[in-house]
PDB file of C-alpha atoms in Angstrom:
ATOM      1  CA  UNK A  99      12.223  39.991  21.499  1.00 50.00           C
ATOM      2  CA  UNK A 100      15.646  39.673  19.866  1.00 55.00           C
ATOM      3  CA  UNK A 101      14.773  36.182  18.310  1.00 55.00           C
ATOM      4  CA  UNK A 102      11.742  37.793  16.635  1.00 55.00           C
ATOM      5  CA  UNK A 103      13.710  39.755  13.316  1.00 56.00           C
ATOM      6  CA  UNK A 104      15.649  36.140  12.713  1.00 55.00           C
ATOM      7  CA  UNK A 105      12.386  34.714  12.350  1.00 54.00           C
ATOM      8  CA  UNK A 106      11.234  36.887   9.448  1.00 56.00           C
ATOM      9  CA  UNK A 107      14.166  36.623   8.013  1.00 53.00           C
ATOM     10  CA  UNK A 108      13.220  35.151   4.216  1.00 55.00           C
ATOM     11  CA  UNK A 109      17.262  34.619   2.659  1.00 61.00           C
ATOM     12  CA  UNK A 110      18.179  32.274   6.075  1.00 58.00           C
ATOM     13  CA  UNK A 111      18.264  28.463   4.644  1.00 66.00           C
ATOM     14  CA  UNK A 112      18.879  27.356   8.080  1.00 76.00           C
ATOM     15  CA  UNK A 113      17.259  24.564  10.281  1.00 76.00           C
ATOM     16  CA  UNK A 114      16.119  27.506  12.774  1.00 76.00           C
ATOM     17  CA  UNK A 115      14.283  28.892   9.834  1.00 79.00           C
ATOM     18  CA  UNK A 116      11.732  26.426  10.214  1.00 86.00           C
ATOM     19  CA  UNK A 117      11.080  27.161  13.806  1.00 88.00           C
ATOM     20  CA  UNK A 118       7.751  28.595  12.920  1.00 89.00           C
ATOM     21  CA  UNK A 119       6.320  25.358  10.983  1.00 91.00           C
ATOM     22  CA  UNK A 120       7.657  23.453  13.944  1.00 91.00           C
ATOM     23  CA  UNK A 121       5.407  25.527  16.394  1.00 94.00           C
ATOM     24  CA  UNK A 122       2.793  25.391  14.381  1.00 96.00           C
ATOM     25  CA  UNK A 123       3.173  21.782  14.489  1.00 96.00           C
ATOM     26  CA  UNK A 124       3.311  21.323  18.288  1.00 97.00           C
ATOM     27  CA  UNK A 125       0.365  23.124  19.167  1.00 97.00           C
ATOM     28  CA  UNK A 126      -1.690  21.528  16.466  1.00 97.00           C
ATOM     29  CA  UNK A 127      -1.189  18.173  18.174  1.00 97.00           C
ATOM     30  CA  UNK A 128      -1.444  19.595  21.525  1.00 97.00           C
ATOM     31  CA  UNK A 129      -4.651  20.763  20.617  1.00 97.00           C
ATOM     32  CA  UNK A 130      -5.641  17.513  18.894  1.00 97.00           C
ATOM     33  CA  UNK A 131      -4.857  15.701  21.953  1.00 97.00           C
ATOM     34  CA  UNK A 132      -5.876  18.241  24.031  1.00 97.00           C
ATOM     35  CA  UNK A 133      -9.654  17.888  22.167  1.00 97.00           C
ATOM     36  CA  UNK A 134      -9.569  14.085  22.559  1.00 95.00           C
ATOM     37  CA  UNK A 135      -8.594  13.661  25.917  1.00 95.00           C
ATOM     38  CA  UNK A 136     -11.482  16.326  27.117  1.00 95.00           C
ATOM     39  CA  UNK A 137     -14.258  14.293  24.537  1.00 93.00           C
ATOM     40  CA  UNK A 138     -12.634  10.885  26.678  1.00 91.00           C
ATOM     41  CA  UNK A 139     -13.471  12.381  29.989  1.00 92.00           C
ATOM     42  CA  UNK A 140     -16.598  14.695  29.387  1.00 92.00           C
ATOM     43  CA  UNK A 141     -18.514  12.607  26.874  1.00 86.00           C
ATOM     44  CA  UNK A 142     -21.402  10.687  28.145  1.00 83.00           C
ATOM     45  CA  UNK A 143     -20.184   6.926  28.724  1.00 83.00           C
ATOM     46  CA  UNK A 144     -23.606   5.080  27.572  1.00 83.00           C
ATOM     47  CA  UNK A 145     -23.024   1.345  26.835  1.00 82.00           C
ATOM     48  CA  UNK A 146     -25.961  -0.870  25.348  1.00 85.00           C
ATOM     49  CA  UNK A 147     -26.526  -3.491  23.767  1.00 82.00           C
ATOM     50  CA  UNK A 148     -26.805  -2.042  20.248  1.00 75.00           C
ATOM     51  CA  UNK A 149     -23.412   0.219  20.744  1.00 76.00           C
ATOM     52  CA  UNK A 150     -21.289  -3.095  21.738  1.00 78.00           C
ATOM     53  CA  UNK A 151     -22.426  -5.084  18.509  1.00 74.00           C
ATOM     54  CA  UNK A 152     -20.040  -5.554  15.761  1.00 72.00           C
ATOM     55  CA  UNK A 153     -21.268  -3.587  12.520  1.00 68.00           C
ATOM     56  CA  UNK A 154     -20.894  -4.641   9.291  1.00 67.00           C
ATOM     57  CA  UNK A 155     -23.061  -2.637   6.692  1.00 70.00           C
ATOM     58  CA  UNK A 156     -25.862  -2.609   8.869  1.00 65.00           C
ATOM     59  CA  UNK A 157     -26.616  -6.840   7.796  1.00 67.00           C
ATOM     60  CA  UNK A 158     -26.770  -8.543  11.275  1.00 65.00           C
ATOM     61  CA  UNK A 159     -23.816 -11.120  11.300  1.00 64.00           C
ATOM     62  CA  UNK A 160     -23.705 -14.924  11.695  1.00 69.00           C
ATOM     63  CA  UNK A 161     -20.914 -17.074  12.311  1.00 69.00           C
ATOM     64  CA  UNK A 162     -17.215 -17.152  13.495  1.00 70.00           C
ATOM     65  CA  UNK A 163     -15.187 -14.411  11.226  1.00 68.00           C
ATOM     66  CA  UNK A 164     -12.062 -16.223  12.452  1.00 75.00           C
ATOM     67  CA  UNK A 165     -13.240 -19.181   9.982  1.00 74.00           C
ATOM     68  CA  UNK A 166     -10.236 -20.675   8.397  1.00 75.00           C
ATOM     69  CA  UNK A 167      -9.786 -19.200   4.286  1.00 72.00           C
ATOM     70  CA  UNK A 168      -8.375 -21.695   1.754  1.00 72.00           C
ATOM     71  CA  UNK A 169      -4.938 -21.088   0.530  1.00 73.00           C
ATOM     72  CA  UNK A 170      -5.791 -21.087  -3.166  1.00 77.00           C
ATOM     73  CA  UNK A 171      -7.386 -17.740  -2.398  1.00 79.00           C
ATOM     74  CA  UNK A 172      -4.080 -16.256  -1.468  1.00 80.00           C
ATOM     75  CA  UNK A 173      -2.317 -18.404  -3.557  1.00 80.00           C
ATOM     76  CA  UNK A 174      -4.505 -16.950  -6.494  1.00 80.00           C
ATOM     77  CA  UNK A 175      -3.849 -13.262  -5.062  1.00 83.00           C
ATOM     78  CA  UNK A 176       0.159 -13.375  -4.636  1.00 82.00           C
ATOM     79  CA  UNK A 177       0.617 -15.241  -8.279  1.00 82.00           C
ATOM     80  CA  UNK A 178      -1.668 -12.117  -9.771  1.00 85.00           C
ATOM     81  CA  UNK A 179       0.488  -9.424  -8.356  1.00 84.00           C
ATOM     82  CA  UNK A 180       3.655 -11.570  -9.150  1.00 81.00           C
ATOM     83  CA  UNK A 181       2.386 -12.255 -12.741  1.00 80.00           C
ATOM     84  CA  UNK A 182       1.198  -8.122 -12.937  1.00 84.00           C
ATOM     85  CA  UNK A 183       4.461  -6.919 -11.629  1.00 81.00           C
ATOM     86  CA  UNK A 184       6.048  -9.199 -14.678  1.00 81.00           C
ATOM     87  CA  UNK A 185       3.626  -7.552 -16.528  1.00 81.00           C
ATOM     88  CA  UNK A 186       5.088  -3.766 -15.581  1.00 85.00           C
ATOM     89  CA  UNK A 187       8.176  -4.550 -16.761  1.00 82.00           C
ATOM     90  CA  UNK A 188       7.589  -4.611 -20.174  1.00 82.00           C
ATOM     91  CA  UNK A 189       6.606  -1.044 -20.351  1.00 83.00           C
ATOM     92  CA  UNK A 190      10.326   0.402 -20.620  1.00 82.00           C
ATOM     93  CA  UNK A 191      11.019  -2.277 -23.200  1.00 81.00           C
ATOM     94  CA  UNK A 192       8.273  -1.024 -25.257  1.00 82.00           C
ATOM     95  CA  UNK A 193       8.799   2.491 -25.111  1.00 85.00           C
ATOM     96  CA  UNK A 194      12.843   2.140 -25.773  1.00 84.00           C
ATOM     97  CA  UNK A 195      12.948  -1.247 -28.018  1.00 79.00           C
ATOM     98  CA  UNK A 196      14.722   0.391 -30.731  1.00 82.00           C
ATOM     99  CA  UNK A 197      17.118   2.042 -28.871  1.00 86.00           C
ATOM    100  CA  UNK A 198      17.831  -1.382 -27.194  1.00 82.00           C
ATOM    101  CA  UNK A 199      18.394  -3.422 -30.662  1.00 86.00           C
ATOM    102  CA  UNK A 200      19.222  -7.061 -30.605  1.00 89.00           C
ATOM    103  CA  UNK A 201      20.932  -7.286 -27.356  1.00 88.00           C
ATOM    104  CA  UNK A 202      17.950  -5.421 -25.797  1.00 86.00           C
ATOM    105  CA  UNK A 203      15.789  -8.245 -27.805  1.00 88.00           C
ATOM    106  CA  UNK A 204      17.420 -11.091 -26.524  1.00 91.00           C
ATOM    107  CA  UNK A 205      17.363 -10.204 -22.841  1.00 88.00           C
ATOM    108  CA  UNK A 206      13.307  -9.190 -23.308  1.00 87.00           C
ATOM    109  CA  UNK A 207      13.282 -12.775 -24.702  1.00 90.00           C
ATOM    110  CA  UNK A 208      14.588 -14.222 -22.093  1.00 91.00           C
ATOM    111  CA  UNK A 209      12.665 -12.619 -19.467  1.00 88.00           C
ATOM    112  CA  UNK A 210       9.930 -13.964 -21.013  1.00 87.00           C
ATOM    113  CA  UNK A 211      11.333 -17.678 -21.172  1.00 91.00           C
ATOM    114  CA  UNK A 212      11.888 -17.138 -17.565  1.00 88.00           C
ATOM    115  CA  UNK A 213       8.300 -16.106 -17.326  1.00 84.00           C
ATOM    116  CA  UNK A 214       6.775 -19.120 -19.065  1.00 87.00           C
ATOM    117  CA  UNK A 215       9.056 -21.623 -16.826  1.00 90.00           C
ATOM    118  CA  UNK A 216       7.445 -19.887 -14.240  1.00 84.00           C
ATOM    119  CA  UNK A 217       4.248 -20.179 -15.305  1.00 84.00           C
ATOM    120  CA  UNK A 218       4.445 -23.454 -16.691  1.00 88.00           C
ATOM    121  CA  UNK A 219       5.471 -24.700 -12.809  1.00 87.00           C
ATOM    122  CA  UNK A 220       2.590 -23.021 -11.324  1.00 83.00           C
ATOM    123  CA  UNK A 221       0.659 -25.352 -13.579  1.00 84.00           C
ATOM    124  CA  UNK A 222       2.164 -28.049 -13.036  1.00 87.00           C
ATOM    125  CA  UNK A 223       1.932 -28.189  -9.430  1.00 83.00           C
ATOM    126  CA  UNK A 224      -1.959 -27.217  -9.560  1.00 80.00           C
ATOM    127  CA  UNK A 225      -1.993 -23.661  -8.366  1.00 77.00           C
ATOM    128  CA  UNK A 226      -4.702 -22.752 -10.107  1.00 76.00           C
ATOM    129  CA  UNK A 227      -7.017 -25.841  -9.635  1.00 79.00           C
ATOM    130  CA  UNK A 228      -9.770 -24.972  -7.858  1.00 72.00           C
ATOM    131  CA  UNK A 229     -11.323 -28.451  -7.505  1.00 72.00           C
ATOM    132  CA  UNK A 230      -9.646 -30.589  -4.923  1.00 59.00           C
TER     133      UNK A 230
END
């Protein structure tokens, strides 16, 4: 048991230190798998009719869920975390606008004419028309 006093020993920064955690580790999946693999094979095997139905919120389902989505929907989605993302970046300018002075001022405005242009496109094109 020479190894066993370079395991307790609490100054040693070295990768070896961590041997412990590392066993620890190991047998805690082993045992995971260990536990799933025995439930796999032991475990009664009972398939009916109710077990093989989808569930969803215990409302009986109708219809394909492969049906096709419009694209506005994710259309809608991406611009919103695009547009809230914009959003974020105004936080720093806030909390350090004085610091910042004019140049600081002039770059905030033109993030924001980029941001108009931006939106202004979107509208143009009809992104956000829901009526076709």
């Amino acid at each position: 048991m020479s190894w066993l006093p370079f395991l307790l020993d609490v100054t040693d920064t070295s990768a070896a230190s961590y041997f412990p955690i590392g066993l620890q580790l190991i047998f805690a999946a082993g045992f995971v798998a260990t536990m799933i693999g025995l439930s796999a094979l032991v475990g009664p095997k009972r398939q009916t009719s109710d077990k093989l139905e989808n569930f969803a919120s215990g409302i009986e389902s109708h219809g394909d869920a492969r049906q096709p989505m419009a694209v506005k929907y994710f259309l809608v989605a991406i611009l919103f975390v695009l547009f809230d993302v914009e959003v974020i970046f105004f936080y720093p300018y806030a909390v350090n606008f004085r610091s910042l002075g004019w140049s600081g001022f002039v770059e905030v405005l033109m993030f924001v004419g980029f941001f108009l242009i931006g939106f202004t496109y979107i509208i143009k094109k009809g992104a956000l028309n829901w009526e076709d």
